[in-house]
Amino acid sequence: MAVPPSTYPRRLLPLFLGLFQGALLLFFALFVTYAEPSAQEEDTNLVANQVYSTFPFFQDIQVMLVVGLGLLLTFLPRYGFSALTHNFLLLHFSMQWALVLQGLLHHFHHGQIHLDLHKLLISEFAAVTVLISVGAILGRASPCQLLIMATCEIPIYLASEWVIVTRLGVLDVGGTITIHVFSCYFGLGVSKALFRATQQPLHPKETPTTSSDLVSLVGTLILWVFWPSFVAVLCQPGDAQHRAILNTLLAMSASAITTVVASSLLERDGKLSPGHLQNGSLAGGVAIGVVADMAVPPVAALALGSLSATVCVLGFRFLTPLLGRKLALHDQCGIHNLHGLPGILGAAASVVAILVASKDTSVSHPSQLSPAGGNASEALCQAAGLAVAIGASLLAGLLTGAALRLPCLARPPERLCFDDSLYFKLQDQAESPGPDSSAEEGALALKE
C-alpha cells in the first residue's frame, strides 16, 4: 500500500535516525572498545587525574550546549519545543558521527578504536559547529534537512580543523577560528543556497514575545556562567588554564557592560534591546578564545570583550538589515553578529598579540613561537587559518545548502514555519483540534 504524501516526511525522520543508530551499533560492536586497564600504579593515577581534571569541565560544557544554548534559541514564541528538541537531537547525532569519523581518521590502530573522555570531548566540540550553523536557518528547515546538514558539516569541519591546527600550526585553544568562524560562515552559506536570492519576508510567528525573550535571556546567563570551561578545557593544566579562565571572565564581563551601553545609545528612547543582551553579552567569550592562554595583559582581555560586544550590537543594528536588503541573506539567529564578527576580531587580536610577543611571554608554551622575525611567520599563519576557515566553510555551506533543496527532505511551507505544531503533538491541539489540521499535513507533500 502506498504511503500517503502527507505522512511521508514524518516517516523519513525516524527512518533516517533508525538506520544511523543501527549502523552505529554495528560499528561500535566491531571496532570500538575501552583501553585495557593498566597494572602500573603510575598509569592508574594518571588516568584518575585526567578524569578528575577534565570531567568537571565536560559537565559544564554539557550544561552550556543542552540547557544554555537550547534556551537561547527559544526566542521564537511558537517554536520553543522544536528549538530545544532539535538542538538536543543534533548535539547527540553530530557527536556520534564525529566520534566515528575521528576514530577512523586518527585513532584506528590494529582494527580497534580505544574510546576515552578526551575523544568524546573533541567530538562534542565538532558538534558545536552544527549547533551554531543551524541558527542561520532556524525555524525554516525541517529536521531531516538539519540532519543532512550535520552529516555534511562534520567531515568538512574535521578536515578544516586539521588543516588549520595541524598543518598551519594556528594557535586557537578556545575554537574562535576553528569553531565559531567556521560554523558561522558555513551556516550563512547554507542559508544563501537554500533560500537562493529571495529575500525572506518577516513571518507573523517570527516576532519574539516578552516571555520568549525572557527564557532566551536565561539561556544567555547559563552560557555566560559556564563559558570559561569551554575555553579552558583544552588548555594545559596550570598557568595556561588559569590564565585562560581569567581572560575569559574579564572579556565576558566587559562585553556584558558594553552591550548595555551600546544598546542603550543605539535606541532613540534609551531602552535596551533583549536581542542585544542575549547575544552581545556572549561576544567576549567568542573573541577571547584564540588568545585566552596567551600572556596578554588583563587590559587586553577587557578591551577585546568591549570591542566584540560593540561590533556584535552594531551588526544587529546595521549590518544584518543591510545584508538582508543587498544580498538577500537570511540569518535567523544573527550568528554572523555573535560568532562571525567577534571571531574575526579575535583572530585579528591574535595576530597583533603574536607580533608584539617577546621570546619569553608570547604564549603558554614559548617554544611554539620564534622571537623577532619568527613571530611574523606565526602571525601570518593565524591570518591564513582565518582565511581557510572562512573560504572552506562558505564554499562547503553553499554546496550543502544546494543539496538541502532536494524535495525529498520536506522543507516546511512558508505558512507553517516557526510552528511547533508541525512536529509536536501539543496538548492544546489535542483538546481542540482545528479543522485545517489535515490540510496542514498535506502541505508537507512532495512538490515538483
Coordinates of C-alpha atoms in Angstrom, one line a residue:
M1 CA 0.0 0.0 0.0
A2 CA 1.4 3.4 -1.0
V3 CA 2.4 5.8 1.8
P4 CA 0.2 9.0 1.7
P5 CA 2.2 12.0 0.8
S6 CA 1.3 13.8 4.0
T7 CA 2.9 11.1 6.2
Y8 CA 6.0 10.5 4.1
P9 CA 8.1 13.3 5.6
R10 CA 7.1 12.2 9.1
R11 CA 8.3 8.7 8.4
L12 CA 11.5 9.9 6.8
L13 CA 12.9 11.3 10.1
P14 CA 12.6 8.1 12.2
L15 CA 13.8 6.0 9.2
F16 CA 17.0 8.2 8.9
L17 CA 17.7 8.2 12.6
G18 CA 16.9 4.5 13.0
L19 CA 19.3 3.5 10.2
F20 CA 22.0 5.7 11.6
Q21 CA 21.8 4.4 15.1
G22 CA 21.7 0.8 13.9
A23 CA 24.8 1.3 11.8
L24 CA 26.5 3.0 14.8
L25 CA 25.6 0.0 17.0
L26 CA 27.2 -2.3 14.5
F27 CA 30.3 -0.1 14.2
F28 CA 30.8 0.1 17.9
A29 CA 30.3 -3.7 18.3
L30 CA 33.1 -4.4 15.7
F31 CA 35.6 -1.6 16.2
V32 CA 35.2 0.4 19.5
T33 CA 36.5 -0.6 22.8
Y34 CA 38.0 0.8 26.0
A35 CA 41.7 0.8 26.7
E36 CA 43.0 -2.1 28.8
P37 CA 43.3 -1.2 32.4
S38 CA 47.0 -0.8 33.4
A39 CA 48.5 -2.6 36.3
Q40 CA 51.0 0.2 36.8
E41 CA 50.1 2.5 39.7
E42 CA 51.5 5.5 37.9
D43 CA 49.3 4.9 34.9
T44 CA 46.3 4.4 37.1
N45 CA 46.9 7.7 38.9
L46 CA 47.5 9.5 35.6
V47 CA 44.1 8.3 34.3
A48 CA 42.4 9.2 37.5
N49 CA 43.9 12.7 37.5
Q50 CA 42.8 13.2 33.8
V51 CA 39.2 12.2 34.7
Y52 CA 39.0 14.4 37.8
S53 CA 40.5 17.4 36.0
T54 CA 38.5 17.0 32.7
F55 CA 35.1 15.8 33.7
P56 CA 34.0 18.9 35.6
F57 CA 34.8 21.0 32.5
F58 CA 33.0 18.4 30.4
Q59 CA 29.9 18.7 32.6
D60 CA 29.9 22.5 32.3
I61 CA 30.1 22.2 28.6
Q62 CA 27.1 19.8 28.6
V63 CA 25.1 22.3 30.6
M64 CA 26.1 25.0 28.1
L65 CA 25.0 23.1 25.0
V66 CA 21.9 21.3 26.2
V67 CA 20.4 23.9 28.5
G68 CA 22.0 27.2 27.8
L69 CA 22.1 27.1 24.0
G70 CA 18.8 25.3 23.9
L71 CA 17.1 28.1 25.9
L72 CA 18.9 30.8 23.9
L73 CA 17.1 29.5 20.8
T74 CA 13.6 29.8 22.3
F75 CA 13.2 33.4 21.4
L76 CA 10.7 32.3 18.7
P77 CA 7.4 32.2 20.7
R78 CA 5.8 29.3 18.9
Y79 CA 9.0 27.3 18.2
G80 CA 10.3 26.6 21.7
F81 CA 9.7 22.8 21.7
S82 CA 11.3 22.5 18.3
A83 CA 14.3 24.7 19.1
L84 CA 15.1 22.8 22.3
T85 CA 14.5 19.3 20.9
H86 CA 16.3 19.8 17.6
N87 CA 19.3 21.3 19.4
F88 CA 19.4 18.3 21.7
L89 CA 19.0 15.8 18.8
L90 CA 21.6 17.5 16.7
L91 CA 24.1 17.5 19.6
H92 CA 23.9 13.8 20.0
F93 CA 23.7 12.9 16.3
S94 CA 26.7 15.2 15.4
M95 CA 28.8 14.0 18.4
Q96 CA 28.3 10.3 17.5
W97 CA 29.0 11.0 13.8
A98 CA 32.2 13.0 14.7
L99 CA 33.3 10.2 17.1
V100 CA 33.1 7.7 14.2
L101 CA 34.9 9.9 11.7
Q102 CA 37.6 10.9 14.2
G103 CA 38.1 7.4 15.3
L104 CA 38.6 6.1 11.7
L105 CA 40.9 9.0 10.7
H106 CA 43.1 9.4 13.7
H107 CA 42.6 6.6 16.3
F108 CA 42.2 3.4 14.3
H109 CA 45.0 1.1 15.3
H110 CA 45.2 -2.7 14.9
G111 CA 41.5 -2.8 14.0
Q112 CA 40.3 -1.1 17.2
I113 CA 39.4 2.4 18.4
H114 CA 40.1 3.0 22.1
L115 CA 37.4 5.3 23.5
D116 CA 38.2 7.8 26.3
L117 CA 36.8 11.0 27.7
H118 CA 39.1 13.2 25.7
K119 CA 38.0 11.7 22.4
L120 CA 34.4 12.3 23.5
L121 CA 35.1 15.9 24.3
I122 CA 36.7 16.5 20.9
S123 CA 33.7 15.0 19.2
E124 CA 31.4 17.3 21.2
F125 CA 33.5 20.3 20.1
A126 CA 32.8 19.2 16.5
A127 CA 29.1 19.0 17.3
V128 CA 29.2 22.6 18.5
T129 CA 29.8 23.8 14.9
V130 CA 26.5 22.2 13.8
L131 CA 24.5 23.8 16.7
I132 CA 25.8 27.2 15.7
S133 CA 25.3 26.8 12.0
V134 CA 21.7 25.8 12.2
G135 CA 21.0 29.2 13.8
A136 CA 21.0 30.8 10.4
I137 CA 18.1 28.7 9.2
L138 CA 16.3 28.0 12.5
G139 CA 12.5 27.6 12.0
R140 CA 12.6 27.4 8.2
A141 CA 14.2 24.0 7.8
S142 CA 12.8 20.5 8.5
P143 CA 14.5 18.1 10.9
C144 CA 15.7 16.0 8.0
Q145 CA 17.3 19.0 6.4
L146 CA 19.1 19.8 9.7
L147 CA 20.4 16.2 10.0
I148 CA 21.7 16.2 6.4
M149 CA 23.3 19.5 7.1
A150 CA 25.1 18.0 10.2
T151 CA 26.1 14.9 8.2
C152 CA 27.9 17.2 5.6
E153 CA 29.3 19.7 8.1
I154 CA 31.1 17.4 10.5
P155 CA 33.6 15.9 8.0
I156 CA 34.3 19.3 6.4
Y157 CA 34.9 20.7 9.9
L158 CA 37.3 17.9 10.8
A159 CA 39.2 18.5 7.5
S160 CA 39.3 22.2 8.1
E161 CA 40.4 21.9 11.7
W162 CA 43.2 19.5 10.7
V163 CA 44.5 22.0 8.1
I164 CA 44.3 25.0 10.3
V165 CA 45.7 23.5 13.5
T166 CA 47.9 20.6 12.4
R167 CA 49.3 21.9 9.0
L168 CA 49.3 25.7 9.6
G169 CA 50.0 25.5 13.3
V170 CA 47.4 28.1 14.2
L171 CA 47.0 28.8 17.9
D172 CA 43.3 28.6 18.8
V173 CA 42.7 26.9 22.1
G174 CA 39.2 28.3 22.5
G175 CA 38.0 27.5 19.0
T176 CA 37.5 31.1 17.9
I177 CA 38.6 30.4 14.3
T178 CA 38.1 26.6 14.0
I179 CA 34.6 26.5 15.6
H180 CA 33.0 30.0 15.7
V181 CA 34.2 31.5 12.4
F182 CA 33.9 28.2 10.5
S183 CA 30.4 27.4 11.8
C184 CA 29.1 30.9 11.2
Y185 CA 30.1 31.1 7.5
F186 CA 29.1 27.5 6.9
G187 CA 25.6 28.4 8.2
L188 CA 25.4 31.6 6.1
G189 CA 26.5 29.6 3.0
V190 CA 23.7 27.1 3.6
S191 CA 21.2 29.8 4.1
K192 CA 22.2 31.6 1.0
A193 CA 22.0 28.5 -1.2
L194 CA 18.8 27.1 0.5
F195 CA 16.8 30.3 0.0
R196 CA 18.7 31.4 -3.1
A197 CA 18.3 35.1 -3.9
T198 CA 14.8 35.6 -2.5
Q199 CA 14.5 37.9 0.5
Q200 CA 12.6 36.2 3.3
P201 CA 9.8 38.4 4.5
L202 CA 9.1 38.8 8.2
H203 CA 6.9 35.9 9.3
P204 CA 4.0 36.6 11.6
K205 CA 5.3 33.9 14.0
E206 CA 8.8 35.2 13.9
T207 CA 8.5 38.2 16.3
P208 CA 9.6 37.3 19.8
T209 CA 7.3 37.9 22.8
T210 CA 8.1 39.1 26.3
S211 CA 8.0 35.6 27.7
S212 CA 10.1 34.0 24.9
D213 CA 12.7 36.7 25.2
L214 CA 12.9 36.2 28.9
V215 CA 13.5 32.4 28.5
S216 CA 16.1 33.1 25.9
L217 CA 17.9 35.6 28.2
V218 CA 18.0 32.8 30.9
G219 CA 19.8 30.7 28.3
T220 CA 22.3 33.6 27.8
L221 CA 23.0 33.7 31.5
I222 CA 23.7 30.0 31.7
L223 CA 26.0 30.2 28.7
W224 CA 27.8 33.2 30.3
V225 CA 28.4 31.3 33.6
F226 CA 29.9 28.2 32.0
W227 CA 31.7 29.7 29.1
P228 CA 35.2 29.8 30.8
S229 CA 35.1 26.0 30.9
F230 CA 34.5 25.8 27.2
V231 CA 37.6 28.0 26.5
A232 CA 39.9 26.5 29.1
V233 CA 39.2 22.7 28.9
L234 CA 41.8 22.0 26.3
C235 CA 44.5 24.2 27.8
Q236 CA 47.5 22.7 29.6
P237 CA 46.6 22.4 33.3
G238 CA 48.4 25.0 35.4
D239 CA 49.3 28.5 34.4
A240 CA 47.8 28.3 30.9
Q241 CA 44.4 27.1 32.1
H242 CA 44.4 29.6 34.9
R243 CA 45.2 32.4 32.5
A244 CA 42.5 31.3 30.0
I245 CA 39.8 31.3 32.7
L246 CA 40.8 34.7 33.9
N247 CA 41.0 36.2 30.4
T248 CA 37.6 34.8 29.5
L249 CA 35.9 36.1 32.6
L250 CA 37.4 39.6 32.1
A251 CA 36.4 39.6 28.4
M252 CA 32.8 38.5 29.1
S253 CA 32.4 40.9 32.0
A254 CA 33.4 43.8 29.7
S255 CA 31.2 42.6 26.9
A256 CA 28.2 42.4 29.3
I257 CA 28.6 46.0 30.4
T258 CA 29.5 47.3 26.9
T259 CA 26.4 45.6 25.5
V260 CA 24.1 47.6 27.8
V261 CA 25.9 50.9 26.9
A262 CA 25.8 50.2 23.1
S263 CA 22.2 49.0 23.1
S264 CA 21.0 52.0 25.1
L265 CA 22.8 54.5 22.9
L266 CA 21.5 53.0 19.7
E267 CA 17.9 53.1 20.7
R268 CA 16.2 56.6 20.5
D269 CA 14.4 56.2 23.7
G270 CA 17.5 54.8 25.5
K271 CA 15.8 51.4 26.2
L272 CA 17.6 48.1 26.0
S273 CA 17.0 45.6 23.2
P274 CA 16.6 42.0 24.5
G275 CA 18.2 40.7 21.3
H276 CA 21.3 42.7 22.0
L277 CA 21.6 41.5 25.6
Q278 CA 21.1 37.8 24.5
N279 CA 24.0 38.0 22.1
G280 CA 26.3 40.9 22.9
S281 CA 26.9 39.6 26.4
L282 CA 28.5 36.4 25.0
A283 CA 30.6 38.1 22.2
G284 CA 33.6 38.5 24.5
G285 CA 33.7 34.7 25.1
V286 CA 33.8 34.2 21.3
A287 CA 36.6 36.7 20.7
I288 CA 38.9 35.8 23.6
G289 CA 39.2 32.1 22.7
V290 CA 42.0 32.4 20.3
V291 CA 44.2 34.4 22.7
A292 CA 42.9 33.1 26.0
D293 CA 46.1 31.2 27.0
M294 CA 48.5 33.8 25.6
A295 CA 50.3 36.0 28.0
V296 CA 48.3 39.1 27.1
P297 CA 47.8 41.8 29.8
P298 CA 44.4 41.9 31.6
V299 CA 43.6 45.2 30.0
A300 CA 43.8 43.5 26.6
A301 CA 41.1 41.0 27.6
L302 CA 38.8 43.8 28.8
A303 CA 39.4 45.8 25.6
L304 CA 38.7 42.7 23.4
G305 CA 35.5 42.0 25.3
S306 CA 34.3 45.6 24.9
L307 CA 35.2 45.7 21.2
S308 CA 33.5 42.4 20.4
A309 CA 30.3 43.4 22.2
T310 CA 30.3 46.7 20.2
V311 CA 30.7 45.0 16.8
C312 CA 28.0 42.5 17.8
V313 CA 25.4 45.1 18.7
L314 CA 26.3 47.3 15.6
G315 CA 26.0 44.2 13.5
F316 CA 22.4 43.5 14.7
R317 CA 21.5 47.2 14.3
F318 CA 23.0 47.9 10.9
L319 CA 24.8 45.0 9.2
T320 CA 22.1 42.4 9.3
P321 CA 19.4 44.6 7.7
L322 CA 22.0 45.7 5.1
L323 CA 22.9 42.1 4.2
G324 CA 19.2 41.2 4.0
R325 CA 18.5 44.0 1.6
K326 CA 21.6 43.9 -0.6
L327 CA 22.4 40.1 -0.6
A328 CA 19.0 38.6 0.4
L329 CA 21.0 36.9 3.2
H330 CA 18.8 35.2 5.8
D331 CA 20.3 34.9 9.3
Q332 CA 17.6 33.9 11.8
C333 CA 19.6 33.9 15.0
G334 CA 22.2 36.6 14.0
I335 CA 25.1 34.1 14.1
H336 CA 27.1 36.5 11.9
N337 CA 27.0 39.1 14.7
L338 CA 27.7 36.8 17.6
H339 CA 30.1 34.3 16.1
G340 CA 31.4 35.7 12.8
L341 CA 32.3 39.3 13.6
P342 CA 33.7 38.7 17.1
G343 CA 35.6 35.7 15.7
I344 CA 37.3 37.7 13.1
L345 CA 38.1 40.4 15.7
G346 CA 39.6 37.7 17.9
A347 CA 41.7 36.3 15.1
A348 CA 43.0 39.8 14.3
A349 CA 43.8 40.2 18.0
S350 CA 45.8 37.0 18.0
V351 CA 47.9 38.3 15.0
V352 CA 48.6 41.5 17.0
A353 CA 49.4 39.5 20.2
I354 CA 51.9 37.3 18.3
L355 CA 53.6 40.2 16.6
V356 CA 54.2 42.1 19.8
A357 CA 55.1 39.0 21.8
S358 CA 58.5 38.6 23.3
K359 CA 60.5 35.4 23.3
D360 CA 59.5 34.6 26.9
T361 CA 55.9 35.8 27.1
S362 CA 54.3 35.0 23.8
V363 CA 52.2 32.1 24.8
S364 CA 51.9 29.4 27.5
H365 CA 54.4 27.3 25.5
P366 CA 57.1 29.7 24.4
S367 CA 58.7 27.1 22.1
Q368 CA 55.7 27.3 19.8
L369 CA 56.8 30.8 18.6
S370 CA 60.1 32.1 17.5
P371 CA 61.3 35.5 18.6
A372 CA 61.7 38.5 16.3
G373 CA 61.2 37.6 12.6
G374 CA 59.7 34.2 13.5
N375 CA 56.7 35.9 15.1
A376 CA 55.8 37.4 11.7
S377 CA 55.5 33.9 10.2
E378 CA 53.4 32.8 13.1
A379 CA 51.1 35.8 12.7
L380 CA 50.8 35.1 9.0
C381 CA 49.7 31.5 9.8
Q382 CA 47.0 32.9 12.1
A383 CA 45.7 35.1 9.2
A384 CA 45.9 32.1 6.8
G385 CA 44.0 30.0 9.2
L386 CA 41.2 32.6 9.3
A387 CA 41.1 32.7 5.5
V388 CA 40.9 28.9 5.3
A389 CA 38.1 28.8 7.8
I390 CA 36.0 31.4 6.0
G391 CA 36.7 30.2 2.5
A392 CA 36.2 26.5 3.2
S393 CA 33.1 27.0 5.2
L394 CA 31.4 29.3 2.8
L395 CA 32.1 27.0 -0.2
A396 CA 31.0 23.9 1.7
G397 CA 27.9 25.7 3.0
L398 CA 26.8 26.8 -0.4
L399 CA 27.1 23.2 -1.7
T400 CA 25.3 21.8 1.3
G401 CA 22.5 24.3 1.0
A402 CA 22.0 23.4 -2.6
A403 CA 21.7 19.7 -1.6
L404 CA 19.1 20.6 1.1
R405 CA 16.8 21.9 -1.6
L406 CA 16.0 18.3 -2.6
P407 CA 12.2 17.8 -2.5
C408 CA 12.5 14.5 -0.5
L409 CA 13.8 16.4 2.5
A410 CA 10.4 18.0 3.0
R411 CA 11.2 21.7 3.7
P412 CA 8.2 23.1 5.5
P413 CA 6.0 25.5 3.6
E414 CA 6.3 29.2 4.4
R415 CA 3.0 29.4 6.3
L416 CA 4.0 26.6 8.7
C417 CA 7.5 27.8 9.5
F418 CA 8.3 28.7 13.2
D419 CA 5.5 26.5 14.5
D420 CA 5.8 23.6 16.9
S421 CA 2.5 22.1 15.8
L422 CA 4.2 20.9 12.6
Y423 CA 6.4 18.5 14.6
F424 CA 4.8 18.0 18.0
K425 CA 1.5 16.7 19.4
L426 CA 0.7 19.6 21.6
Q427 CA -1.9 19.5 24.4
D428 CA -4.0 22.4 23.3
Q429 CA -4.3 20.8 19.8
A430 CA -5.4 17.5 21.3
E431 CA -8.1 19.3 23.3
S432 CA -9.4 21.4 20.4
P433 CA -8.2 20.1 17.0
G434 CA -8.5 22.6 14.3
P435 CA -10.5 21.9 11.1
D436 CA -7.4 22.6 8.9
S437 CA -5.1 20.1 10.6
S438 CA -5.3 17.6 7.7
A439 CA -4.7 20.4 5.2
E440 CA -1.6 21.5 7.1
E441 CA -0.3 17.9 7.0
G442 CA -1.0 17.8 3.3
A443 CA 1.1 21.0 2.8
L444 CA 4.1 18.8 3.5
A445 CA 3.6 16.7 0.4
L446 CA 6.5 16.5 -2.0
K447 CA 6.4 19.1 -4.7
E448 CA 7.9 19.1 -8.1

